[in-house]
Coordinates of C-alpha atoms in Angstrom, one line a residue:
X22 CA 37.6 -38.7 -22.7
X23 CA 37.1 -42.2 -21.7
X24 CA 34.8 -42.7 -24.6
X25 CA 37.5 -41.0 -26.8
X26 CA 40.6 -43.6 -25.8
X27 CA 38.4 -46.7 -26.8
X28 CA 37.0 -45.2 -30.3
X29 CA 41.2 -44.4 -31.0
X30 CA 41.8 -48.0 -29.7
X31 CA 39.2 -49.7 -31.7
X32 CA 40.1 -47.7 -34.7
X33 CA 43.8 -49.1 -34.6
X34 CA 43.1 -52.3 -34.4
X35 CA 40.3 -52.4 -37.3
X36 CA 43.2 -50.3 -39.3
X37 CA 46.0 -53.0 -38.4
X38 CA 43.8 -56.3 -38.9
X39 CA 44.3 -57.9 -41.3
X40 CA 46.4 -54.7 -43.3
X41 CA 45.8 -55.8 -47.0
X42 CA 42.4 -57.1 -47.1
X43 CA 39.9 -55.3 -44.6
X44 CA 38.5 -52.2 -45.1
X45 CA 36.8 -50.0 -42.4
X46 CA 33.7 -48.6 -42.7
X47 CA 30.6 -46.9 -40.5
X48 CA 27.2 -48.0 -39.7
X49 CA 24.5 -47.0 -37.3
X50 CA 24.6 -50.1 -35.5
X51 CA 25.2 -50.0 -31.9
X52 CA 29.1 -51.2 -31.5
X53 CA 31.9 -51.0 -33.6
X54 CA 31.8 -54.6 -35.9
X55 CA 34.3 -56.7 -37.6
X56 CA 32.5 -59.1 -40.9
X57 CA 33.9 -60.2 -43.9
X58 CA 32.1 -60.3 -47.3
X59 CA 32.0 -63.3 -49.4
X60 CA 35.4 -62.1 -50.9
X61 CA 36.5 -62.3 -47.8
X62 CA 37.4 -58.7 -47.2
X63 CA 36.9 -57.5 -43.5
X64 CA 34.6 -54.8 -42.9
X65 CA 34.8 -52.5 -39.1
X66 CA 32.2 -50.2 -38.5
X67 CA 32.3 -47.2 -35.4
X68 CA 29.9 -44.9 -34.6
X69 CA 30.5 -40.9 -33.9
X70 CA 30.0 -39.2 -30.4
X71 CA 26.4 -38.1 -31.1
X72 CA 25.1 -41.1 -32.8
X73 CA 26.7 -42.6 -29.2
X74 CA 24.7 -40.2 -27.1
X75 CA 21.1 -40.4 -29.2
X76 CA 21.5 -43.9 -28.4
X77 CA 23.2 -44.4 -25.5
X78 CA 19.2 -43.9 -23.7
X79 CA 17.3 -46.3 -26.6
X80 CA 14.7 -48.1 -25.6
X81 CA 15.6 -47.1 -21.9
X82 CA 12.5 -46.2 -19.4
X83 CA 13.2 -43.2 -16.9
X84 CA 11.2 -42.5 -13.5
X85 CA 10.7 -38.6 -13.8
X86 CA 9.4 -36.7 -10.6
X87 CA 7.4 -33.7 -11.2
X88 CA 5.4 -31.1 -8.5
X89 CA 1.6 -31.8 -8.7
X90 CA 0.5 -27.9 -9.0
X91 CA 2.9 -25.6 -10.4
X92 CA 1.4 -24.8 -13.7
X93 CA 2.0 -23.1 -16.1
X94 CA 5.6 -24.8 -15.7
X95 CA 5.0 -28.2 -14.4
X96 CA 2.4 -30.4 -13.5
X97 CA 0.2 -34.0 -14.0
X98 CA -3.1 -35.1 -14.8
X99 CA -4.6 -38.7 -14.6
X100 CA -4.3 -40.2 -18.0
X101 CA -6.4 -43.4 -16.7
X102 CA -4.4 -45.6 -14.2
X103 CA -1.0 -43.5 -14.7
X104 CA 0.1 -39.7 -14.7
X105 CA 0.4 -37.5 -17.2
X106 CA 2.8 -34.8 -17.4
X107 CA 1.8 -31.6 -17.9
X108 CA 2.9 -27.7 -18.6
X109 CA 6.5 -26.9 -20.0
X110 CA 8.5 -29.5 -18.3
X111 CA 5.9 -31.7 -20.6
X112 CA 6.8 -30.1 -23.7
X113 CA 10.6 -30.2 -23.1
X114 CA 10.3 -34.0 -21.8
X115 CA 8.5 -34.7 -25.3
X116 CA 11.3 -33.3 -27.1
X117 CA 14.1 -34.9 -25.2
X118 CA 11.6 -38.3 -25.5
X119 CA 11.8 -38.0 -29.5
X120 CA 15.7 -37.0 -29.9
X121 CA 17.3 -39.6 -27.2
X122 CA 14.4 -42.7 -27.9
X123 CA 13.3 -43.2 -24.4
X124 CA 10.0 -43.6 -22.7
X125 CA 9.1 -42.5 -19.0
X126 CA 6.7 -42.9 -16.0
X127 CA 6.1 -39.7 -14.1
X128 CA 5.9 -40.1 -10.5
X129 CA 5.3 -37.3 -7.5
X130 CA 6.8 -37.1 -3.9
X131 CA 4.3 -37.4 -1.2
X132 CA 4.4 -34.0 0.0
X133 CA 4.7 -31.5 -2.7
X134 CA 7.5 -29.4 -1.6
X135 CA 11.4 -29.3 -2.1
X136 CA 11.7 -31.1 1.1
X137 CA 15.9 -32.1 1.7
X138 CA 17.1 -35.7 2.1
X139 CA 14.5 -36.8 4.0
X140 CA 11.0 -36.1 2.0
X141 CA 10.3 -34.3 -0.4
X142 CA 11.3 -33.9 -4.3
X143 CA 14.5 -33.5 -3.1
X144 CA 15.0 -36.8 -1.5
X145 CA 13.8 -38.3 -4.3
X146 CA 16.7 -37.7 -6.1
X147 CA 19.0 -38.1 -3.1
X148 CA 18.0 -41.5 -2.4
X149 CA 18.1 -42.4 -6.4
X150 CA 14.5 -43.0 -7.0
X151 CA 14.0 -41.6 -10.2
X152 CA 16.3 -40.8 -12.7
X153 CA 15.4 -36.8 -12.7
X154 CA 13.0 -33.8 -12.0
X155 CA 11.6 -32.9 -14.8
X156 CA 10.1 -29.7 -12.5
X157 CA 11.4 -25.6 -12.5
X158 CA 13.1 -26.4 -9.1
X159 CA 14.3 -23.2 -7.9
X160 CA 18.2 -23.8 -7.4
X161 CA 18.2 -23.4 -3.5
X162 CA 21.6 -22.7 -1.5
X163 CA 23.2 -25.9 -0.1
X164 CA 21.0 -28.1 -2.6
X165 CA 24.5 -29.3 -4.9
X166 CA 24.8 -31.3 -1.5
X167 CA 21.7 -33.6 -2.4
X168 CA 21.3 -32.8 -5.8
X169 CA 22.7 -32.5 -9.8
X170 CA 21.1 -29.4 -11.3
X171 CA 21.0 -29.0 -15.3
X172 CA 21.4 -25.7 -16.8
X173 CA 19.6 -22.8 -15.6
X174 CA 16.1 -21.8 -17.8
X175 CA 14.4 -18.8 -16.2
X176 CA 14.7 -16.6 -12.8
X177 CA 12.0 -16.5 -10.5
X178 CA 11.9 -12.7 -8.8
X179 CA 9.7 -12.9 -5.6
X180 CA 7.3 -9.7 -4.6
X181 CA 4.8 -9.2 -1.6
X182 CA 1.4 -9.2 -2.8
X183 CA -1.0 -7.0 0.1
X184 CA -4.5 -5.6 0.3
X185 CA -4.4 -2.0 -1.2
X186 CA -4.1 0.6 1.0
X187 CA -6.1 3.5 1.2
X188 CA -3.8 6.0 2.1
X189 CA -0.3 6.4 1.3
X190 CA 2.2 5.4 3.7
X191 CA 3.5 9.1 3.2
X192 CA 0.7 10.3 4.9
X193 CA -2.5 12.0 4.3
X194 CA -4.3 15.4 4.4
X195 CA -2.7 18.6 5.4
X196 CA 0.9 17.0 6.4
X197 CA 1.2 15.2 3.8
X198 CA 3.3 17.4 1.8
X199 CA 6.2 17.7 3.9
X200 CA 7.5 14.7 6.5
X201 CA 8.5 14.8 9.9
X202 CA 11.9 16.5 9.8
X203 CA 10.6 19.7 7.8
X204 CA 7.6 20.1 10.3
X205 CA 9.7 19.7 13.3
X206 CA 12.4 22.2 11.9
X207 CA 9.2 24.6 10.6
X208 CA 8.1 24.0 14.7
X209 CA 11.8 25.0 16.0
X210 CA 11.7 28.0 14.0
X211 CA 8.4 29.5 15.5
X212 CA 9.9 29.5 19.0
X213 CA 13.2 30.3 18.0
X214 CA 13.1 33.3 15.6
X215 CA 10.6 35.7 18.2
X216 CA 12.9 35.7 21.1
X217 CA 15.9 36.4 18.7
X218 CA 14.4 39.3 17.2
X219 CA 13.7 40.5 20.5
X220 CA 17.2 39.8 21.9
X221 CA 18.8 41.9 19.0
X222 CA 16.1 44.5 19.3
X223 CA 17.2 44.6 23.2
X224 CA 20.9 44.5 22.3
X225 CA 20.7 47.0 19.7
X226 CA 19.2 49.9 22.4
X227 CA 21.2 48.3 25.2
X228 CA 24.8 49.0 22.6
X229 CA 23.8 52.2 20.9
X230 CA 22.4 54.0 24.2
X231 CA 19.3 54.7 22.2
X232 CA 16.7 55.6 24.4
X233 CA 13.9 57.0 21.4
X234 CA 14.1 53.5 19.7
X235 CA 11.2 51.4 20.7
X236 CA 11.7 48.1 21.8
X237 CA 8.9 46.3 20.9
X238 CA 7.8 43.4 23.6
X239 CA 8.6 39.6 23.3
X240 CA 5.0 38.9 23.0
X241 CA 4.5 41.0 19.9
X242 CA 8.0 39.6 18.5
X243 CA 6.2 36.4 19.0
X244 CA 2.9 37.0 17.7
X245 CA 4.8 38.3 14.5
X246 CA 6.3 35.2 14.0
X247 CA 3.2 33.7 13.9
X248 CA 1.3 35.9 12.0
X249 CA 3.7 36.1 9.2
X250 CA 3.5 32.2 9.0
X251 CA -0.5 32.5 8.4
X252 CA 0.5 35.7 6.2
X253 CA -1.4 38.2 8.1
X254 CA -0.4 41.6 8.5
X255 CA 1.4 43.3 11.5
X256 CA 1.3 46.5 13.3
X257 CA 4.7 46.4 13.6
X258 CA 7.2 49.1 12.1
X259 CA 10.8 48.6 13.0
X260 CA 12.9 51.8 12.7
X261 CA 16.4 50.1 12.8
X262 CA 18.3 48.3 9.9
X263 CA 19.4 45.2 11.4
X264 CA 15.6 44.4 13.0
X265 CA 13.7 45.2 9.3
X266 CA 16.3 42.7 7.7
X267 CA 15.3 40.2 10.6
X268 CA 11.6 40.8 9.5
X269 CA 12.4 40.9 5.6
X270 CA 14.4 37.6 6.5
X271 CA 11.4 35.8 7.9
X272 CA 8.8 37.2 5.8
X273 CA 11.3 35.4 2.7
X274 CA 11.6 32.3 4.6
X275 CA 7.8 32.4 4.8
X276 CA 6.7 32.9 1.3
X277 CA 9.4 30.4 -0.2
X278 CA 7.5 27.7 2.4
X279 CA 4.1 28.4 1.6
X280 CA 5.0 28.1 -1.9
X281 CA 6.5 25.1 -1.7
X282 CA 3.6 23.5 0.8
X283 CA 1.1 25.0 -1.9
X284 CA 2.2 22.9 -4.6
X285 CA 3.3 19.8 -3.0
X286 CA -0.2 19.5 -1.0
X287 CA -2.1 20.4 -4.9
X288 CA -0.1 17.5 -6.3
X289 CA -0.7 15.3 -3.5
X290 CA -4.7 15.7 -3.6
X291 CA -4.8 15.9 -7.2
X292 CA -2.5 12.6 -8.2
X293 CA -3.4 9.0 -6.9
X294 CA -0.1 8.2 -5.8
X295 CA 0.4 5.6 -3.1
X296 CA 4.0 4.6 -0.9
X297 CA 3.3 1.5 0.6
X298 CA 4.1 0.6 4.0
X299 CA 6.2 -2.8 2.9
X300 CA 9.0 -2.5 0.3
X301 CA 11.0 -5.1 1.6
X302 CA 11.5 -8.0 4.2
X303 CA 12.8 -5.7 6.7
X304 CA 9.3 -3.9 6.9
X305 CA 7.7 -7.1 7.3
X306 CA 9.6 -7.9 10.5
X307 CA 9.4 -4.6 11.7
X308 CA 5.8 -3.6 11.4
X309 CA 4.8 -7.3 12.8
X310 CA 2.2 -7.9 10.5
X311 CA 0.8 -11.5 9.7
X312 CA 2.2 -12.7 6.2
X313 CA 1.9 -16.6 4.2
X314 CA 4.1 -18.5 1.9
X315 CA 3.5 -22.1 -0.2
X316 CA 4.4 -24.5 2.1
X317 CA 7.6 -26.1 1.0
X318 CA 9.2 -23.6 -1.3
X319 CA 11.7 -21.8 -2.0
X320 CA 10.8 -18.7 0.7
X321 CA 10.1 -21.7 4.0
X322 CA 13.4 -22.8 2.2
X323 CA 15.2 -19.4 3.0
X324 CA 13.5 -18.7 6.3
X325 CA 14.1 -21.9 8.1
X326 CA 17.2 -22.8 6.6
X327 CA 19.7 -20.8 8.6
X328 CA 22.6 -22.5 7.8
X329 CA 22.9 -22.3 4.2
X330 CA 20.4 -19.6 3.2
X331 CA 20.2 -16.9 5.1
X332 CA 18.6 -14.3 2.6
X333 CA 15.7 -14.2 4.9
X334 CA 16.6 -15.1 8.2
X335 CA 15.3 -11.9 9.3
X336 CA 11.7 -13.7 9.7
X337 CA 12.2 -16.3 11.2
X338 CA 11.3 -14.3 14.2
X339 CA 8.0 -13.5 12.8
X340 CA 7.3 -17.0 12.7
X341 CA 8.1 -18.0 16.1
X342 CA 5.7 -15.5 17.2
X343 CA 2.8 -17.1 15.3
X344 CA 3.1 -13.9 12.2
X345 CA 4.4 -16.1 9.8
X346 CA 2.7 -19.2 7.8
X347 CA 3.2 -21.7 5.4
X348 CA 0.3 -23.1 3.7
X349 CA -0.9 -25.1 0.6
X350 CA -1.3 -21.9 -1.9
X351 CA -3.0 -24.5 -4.1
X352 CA -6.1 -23.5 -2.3
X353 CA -7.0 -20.2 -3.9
X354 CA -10.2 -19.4 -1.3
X355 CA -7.9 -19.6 1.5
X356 CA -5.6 -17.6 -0.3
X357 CA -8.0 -14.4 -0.7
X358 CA -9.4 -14.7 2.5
X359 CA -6.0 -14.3 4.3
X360 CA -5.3 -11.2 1.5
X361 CA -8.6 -10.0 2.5
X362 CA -7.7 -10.0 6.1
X363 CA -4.5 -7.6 5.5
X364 CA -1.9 -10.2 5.3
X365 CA 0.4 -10.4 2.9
X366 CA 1.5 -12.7 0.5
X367 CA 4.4 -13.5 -0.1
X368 CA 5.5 -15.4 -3.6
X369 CA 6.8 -15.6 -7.1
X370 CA 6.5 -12.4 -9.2
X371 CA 4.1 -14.6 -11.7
X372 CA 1.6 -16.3 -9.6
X373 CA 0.9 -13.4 -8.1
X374 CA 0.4 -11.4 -11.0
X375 CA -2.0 -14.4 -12.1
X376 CA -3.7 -13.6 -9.0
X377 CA -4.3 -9.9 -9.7
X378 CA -5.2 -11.1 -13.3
X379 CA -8.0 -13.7 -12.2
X380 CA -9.2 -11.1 -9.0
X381 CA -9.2 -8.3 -11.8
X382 CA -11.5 -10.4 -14.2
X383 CA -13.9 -11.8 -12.2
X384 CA -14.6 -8.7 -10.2
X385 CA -14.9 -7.1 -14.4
X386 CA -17.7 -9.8 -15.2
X387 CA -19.6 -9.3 -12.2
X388 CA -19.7 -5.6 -13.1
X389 CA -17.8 -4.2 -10.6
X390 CA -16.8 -0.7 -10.5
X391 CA -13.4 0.3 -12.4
X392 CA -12.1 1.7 -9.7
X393 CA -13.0 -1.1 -7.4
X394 CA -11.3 -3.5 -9.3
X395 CA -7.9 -3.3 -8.5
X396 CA -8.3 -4.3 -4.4
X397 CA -4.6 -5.6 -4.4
X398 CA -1.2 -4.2 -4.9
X399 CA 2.3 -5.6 -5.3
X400 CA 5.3 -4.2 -3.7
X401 CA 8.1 -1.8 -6.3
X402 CA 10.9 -4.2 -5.8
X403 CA 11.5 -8.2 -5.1
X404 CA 13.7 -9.3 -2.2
X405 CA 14.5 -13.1 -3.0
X406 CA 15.5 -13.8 -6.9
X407 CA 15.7 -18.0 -7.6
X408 CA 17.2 -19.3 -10.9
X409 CA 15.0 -22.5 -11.6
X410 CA 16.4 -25.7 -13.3
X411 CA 16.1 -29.6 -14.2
X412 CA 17.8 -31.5 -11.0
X413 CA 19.1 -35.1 -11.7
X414 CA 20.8 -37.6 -8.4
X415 CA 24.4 -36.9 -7.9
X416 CA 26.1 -40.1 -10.1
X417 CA 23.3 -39.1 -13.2
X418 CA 24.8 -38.6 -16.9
X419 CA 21.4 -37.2 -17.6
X420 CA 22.7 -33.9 -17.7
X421 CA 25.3 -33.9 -20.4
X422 CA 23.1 -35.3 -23.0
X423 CA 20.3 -32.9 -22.4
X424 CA 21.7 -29.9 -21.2
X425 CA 22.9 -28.9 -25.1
X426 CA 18.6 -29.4 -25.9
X427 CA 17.6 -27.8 -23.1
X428 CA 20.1 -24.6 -23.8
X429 CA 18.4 -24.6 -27.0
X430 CA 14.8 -24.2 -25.7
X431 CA 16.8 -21.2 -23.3
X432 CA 18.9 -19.4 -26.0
X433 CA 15.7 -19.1 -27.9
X434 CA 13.6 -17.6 -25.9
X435 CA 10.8 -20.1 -26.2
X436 CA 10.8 -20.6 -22.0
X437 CA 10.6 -17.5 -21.4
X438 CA 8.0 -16.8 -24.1
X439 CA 5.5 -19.5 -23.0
X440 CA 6.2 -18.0 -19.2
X441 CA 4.5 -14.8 -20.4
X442 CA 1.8 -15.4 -22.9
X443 CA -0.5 -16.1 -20.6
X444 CA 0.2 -12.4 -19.2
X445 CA -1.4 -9.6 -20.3
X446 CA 1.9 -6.9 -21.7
X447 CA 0.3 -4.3 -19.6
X448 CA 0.6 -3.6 -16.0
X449 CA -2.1 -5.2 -14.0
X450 CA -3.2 -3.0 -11.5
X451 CA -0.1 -0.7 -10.8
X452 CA 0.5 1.1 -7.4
X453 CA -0.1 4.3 -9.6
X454 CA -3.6 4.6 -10.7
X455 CA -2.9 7.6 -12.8
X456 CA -5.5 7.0 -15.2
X457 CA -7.9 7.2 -12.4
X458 CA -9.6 10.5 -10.8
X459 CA -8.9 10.9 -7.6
X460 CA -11.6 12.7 -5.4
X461 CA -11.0 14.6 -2.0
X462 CA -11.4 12.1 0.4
X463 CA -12.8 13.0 3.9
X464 CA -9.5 11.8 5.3
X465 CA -7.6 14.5 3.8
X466 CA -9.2 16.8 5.9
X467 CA -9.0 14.8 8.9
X468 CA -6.0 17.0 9.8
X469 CA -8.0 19.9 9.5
X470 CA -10.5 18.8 12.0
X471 CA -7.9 18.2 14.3
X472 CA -6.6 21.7 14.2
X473 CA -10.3 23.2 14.1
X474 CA -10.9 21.1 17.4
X475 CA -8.1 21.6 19.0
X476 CA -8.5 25.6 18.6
X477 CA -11.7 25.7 20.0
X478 CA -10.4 23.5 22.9
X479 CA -8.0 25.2 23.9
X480 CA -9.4 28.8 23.6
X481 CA -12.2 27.4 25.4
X482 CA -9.6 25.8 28.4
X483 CA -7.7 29.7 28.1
X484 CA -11.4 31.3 28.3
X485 CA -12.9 29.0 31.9
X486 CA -8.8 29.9 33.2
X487 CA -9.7 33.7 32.6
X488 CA -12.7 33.0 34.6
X489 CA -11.6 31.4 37.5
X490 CA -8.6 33.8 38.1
X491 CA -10.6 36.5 37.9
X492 CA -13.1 35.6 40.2
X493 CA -10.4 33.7 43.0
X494 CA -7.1 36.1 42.3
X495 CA -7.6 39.2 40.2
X496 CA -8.5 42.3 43.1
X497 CA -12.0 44.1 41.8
X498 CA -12.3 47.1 40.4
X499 CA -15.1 49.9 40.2
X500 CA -17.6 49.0 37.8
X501 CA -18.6 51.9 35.4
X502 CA -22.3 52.7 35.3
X503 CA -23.8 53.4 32.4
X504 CA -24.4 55.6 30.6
X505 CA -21.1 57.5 30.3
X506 CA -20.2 61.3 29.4
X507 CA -17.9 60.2 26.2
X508 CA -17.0 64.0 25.2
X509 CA -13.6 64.8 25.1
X510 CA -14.6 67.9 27.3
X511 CA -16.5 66.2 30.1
X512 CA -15.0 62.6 30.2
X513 CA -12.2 62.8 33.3
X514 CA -10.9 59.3 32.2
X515 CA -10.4 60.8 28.7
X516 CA -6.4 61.0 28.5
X517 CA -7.0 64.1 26.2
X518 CA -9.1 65.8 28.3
X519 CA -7.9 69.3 29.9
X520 CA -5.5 69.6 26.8
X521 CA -7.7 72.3 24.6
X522 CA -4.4 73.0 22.3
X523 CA -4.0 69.2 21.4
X524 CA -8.1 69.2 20.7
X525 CA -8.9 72.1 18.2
X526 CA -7.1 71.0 15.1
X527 CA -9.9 69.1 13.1
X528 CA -9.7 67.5 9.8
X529 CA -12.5 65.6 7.5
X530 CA -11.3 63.0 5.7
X531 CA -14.1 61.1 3.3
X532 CA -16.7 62.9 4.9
X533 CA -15.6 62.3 8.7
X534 CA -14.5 64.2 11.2
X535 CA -11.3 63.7 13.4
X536 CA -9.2 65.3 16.3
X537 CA -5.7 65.2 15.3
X538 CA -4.2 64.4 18.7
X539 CA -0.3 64.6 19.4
X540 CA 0.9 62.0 21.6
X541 CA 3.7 61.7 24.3
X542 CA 6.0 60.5 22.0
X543 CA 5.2 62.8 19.3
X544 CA 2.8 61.3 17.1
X545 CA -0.1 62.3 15.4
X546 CA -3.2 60.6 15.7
X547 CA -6.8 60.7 14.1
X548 CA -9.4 60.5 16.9
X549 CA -13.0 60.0 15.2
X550 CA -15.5 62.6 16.6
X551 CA -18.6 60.1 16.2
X552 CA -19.4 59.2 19.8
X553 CA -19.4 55.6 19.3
X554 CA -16.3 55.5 17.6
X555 CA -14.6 58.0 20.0
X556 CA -15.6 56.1 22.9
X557 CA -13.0 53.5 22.2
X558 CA -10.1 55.8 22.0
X559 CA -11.3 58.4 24.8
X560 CA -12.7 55.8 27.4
X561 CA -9.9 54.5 29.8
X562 CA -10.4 53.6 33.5
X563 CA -8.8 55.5 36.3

């Protein structure tokens, strides 16, 4: 506006003096001018805002600060005794250089981190020691206090980069299919629904004064249950309607689960799909594992900085207790041998797809396996996002002249463009390796031995308890010598024996012969006439 009030003042008084003889006129001089020609007419010349601002920086020399490693953006090389500007802050610095006439010396802060007013790039421009940062600064809460930032170029999305896992944080094996609520609700209803069916077996006499209905005992309700579950048959034959819908009930309920378990445990074995442990800062801090950052950025910038960013407060605690660390990520050995150790890494969505990149390829020349390649994996979803900008000292008028140019380079996609290309478009290695076959792993069936183990265990703890009660607390009976009168007509211990009326009817069936034998209650039963086989239904101990 300032600028404005003098170009209207000068303008008046070139128009004013002297009226008649002077005419006004432009010129790309640097000043607005007042000569006369040999016919002594006056001539004023003013310039226009732009030719003001492409000229306003002529011949000028800025000190631009840059960070040493943080290519493909920004960077410098030796260019003999001086430093050369490298990346796309060099590019954009050229272009600025030829539209506003100015030349520049790059300098870099000791330390190459943000730093605040004290060290750092930062402080740098606080203290006015170079005329801007020609750097992608990520635009950090409670920076406007030290800093002017230009307009924002790009976002920087940051992601945890980890050693892949070998299972899925889902789990593995045989309960993989359903998680812990269904199994403990699938455990609930094994105890529950055998006493109930007893109870309304037991209520249903008790009411009706029933005494030919059967109630069958809580251990066989029980067993039932459990059968049903590992769909095996039962003995069983309810004769009232409210306990067969009970058993219709449950033998629904069972066959919609097993169906249900059936295909979720054939897609888990037959798909490489993986849930990883860390999706977001709050796993980090929970699970206490060890995790590293670039010293100096934007994430030590968030941690430490409680009072104006707080986005990740939440580890600071993990660094106190020695989980956290902040190194120079410049060093790329040190880098994959912390990775290699299970910690993870956490940092810009780009580098560490550069990382899995450069991992992927070597590990490709040296003729590694394909599905060996992919050793790391980066989380879904990023939980810190950065815009990154130009940042000039507090007084600069830097960033109205190139703000419009820099726009440009934004608007255009160019930025973003030269980001990327040194990206492949496809995913490098993706939590999903769908493309790859996925074999049945001997920890799939690590449940399995568990429950094989455990069986034998425990029959074997039931079997040495049998033995010891009988031998200390179960009273002794007889033993039977051998060998034993098994005919029906000579066998005292034969609970049909005496009866002649409930032993003549004989039937063959298949070509074998059997007693049909009427029991107490009524019921008919086949009694083979094979002494072996008729043993087992004759012999019963007095």
């Amino acid at each position: 506006m300032e600028r404005g009030l003098v170009n209207i003042l000068l303008a008046g008084l070139c128009a004013n003096y002297p009226p008649d003889r002077f005419n006004i006129t432009t010129t790309t001089t640097p000043y607005p001018t007042v000569t006369q020609s040999s016919r002594d007419i006056f001539k004023c010349t003013l310039k226009s805002d732009d030719q003001l601002r492409k000229e306003l920086l002529l011949g000028k020399r800025l000190k631009i600060a840059t960070l040493q490693r943080d290519l493909p953006l920004s960077g410098v090389s030796m260019n003999g005794t001086e430093l050369k500007l490298e990346g796309i802050a060099a590019e954009m610095v050229e272009v600025l250089k030829e539209k506003f006439g100015f030349s520049y010396q790059v300098v870099t802060p000791q330390r190459n981190i943000l730093g605040n007013e004290h060290e750092g790039i930062f402080s740098m421009l606080y203290k006015g020691e170079v005329d801007m940062a020609a750097a992608f600064l990520p635009v950090v809460p409670g920076s406007h206090r030290m800093v002017l930032w230009g307009v924002d170029m790009i976002q920087n999305d940051y992601y945890v980069l980890m050693k892949r896992p070998k299972e899925s944080a889902t789990g593995s094996g045989l309960l993989a299919p359903f998680d812990t609520e269904v199994w403990l609700l699938i455990l609930l209803s094994l105890v529950v629904v055998g006493p109930v069916m007893y109870l309304v077996m037991y209520l249903r006499v008790r009411i009706c004064d029933n005494n030919t209905i059967k109630v069958y005992p809580l251990s066989a309700c029980v067993w039932f249950v459990y059968g049903a579950l590992m769909k095996q048959g039962s003995t069983l034959s309810p004769v009232t309607d409210s306990t067969r819908l009970l058993f219709a009930t449950w033998w629904i309920f069972i066959m919609i689960l097993t169906a249900f378990y059936t295909a979720n445990l054939t897609a888990f074995l037959t798909l490489s799909r993986f849930t990883l442990p860390i999706e977001n800062v709050d796993d980090i801090a929970r699970t206490g594992r060890q995790w590293f950052a670039a010293e100096g950025g934007p994430i030590e910038y968030a941690v430490m900085n409680t009072e104006d960013d707080g986005d990740l407060n939440v580890l600071k605690r993990s660094v106190s207790r020695n989980l956290g660390h902040f190194i120079n990520t410049a060093d790329e050995v040190k880098v994959k041998q912390y990775v290699a150790e299970d910690w993870l890494y956490l940092e810009e969505n780009r580098r560490l797809k550069l990382f899995l990149l450069k991992d992927y390829m070597t590990k490709t020349l040296k003729g590694t396996e394909e599905k060996d390649r992919c050793t790391y994996v980066l989380t879904q979803g990023s939980y810190l996002s950065r815009n990154l900008a130009f940042a000039y000292p507090k007084t600069s008028i830097l960033p109205s002249l190139f703000d419009p140019v820099l726009l440009a380079f934004v608007e255009s996609g160019i930025i973003q463009h030269r980001v990327q290309e040194l990206l492949p478009e496809a995913t490098i290695c993706p939590l999903n390796l769908g493309s790859k076959e996925r074999q049945l792993r001997n920890s799939d069936l690590w449940t399995t031995y568990i429950v094989v183990v455990s069986g034998f265990s425990t029959a074997l703890t039931v079997f040495f308890a049998e033995l010891v009660w009988r031998r200390c607390f179960a009273p002794h009976h007889p033993q039977h010598s051998w060998p034993l009168d098994i005919t029906l007509e000579n066998n005292p211990s034969s609970k049909f024996a005496g009866d002649k009326s409930k032993q003549d009817s004989k039937v063959n069936i298949n070509g074998r012969e059997y007693f049909i034998v009427i029991s107490k209650d009524g019921e008919k039963r086949f009694i083979p006439i094979r002494t072996p086989s008729a043993f087992l239904f004759q012999y019963a101990p007095k």
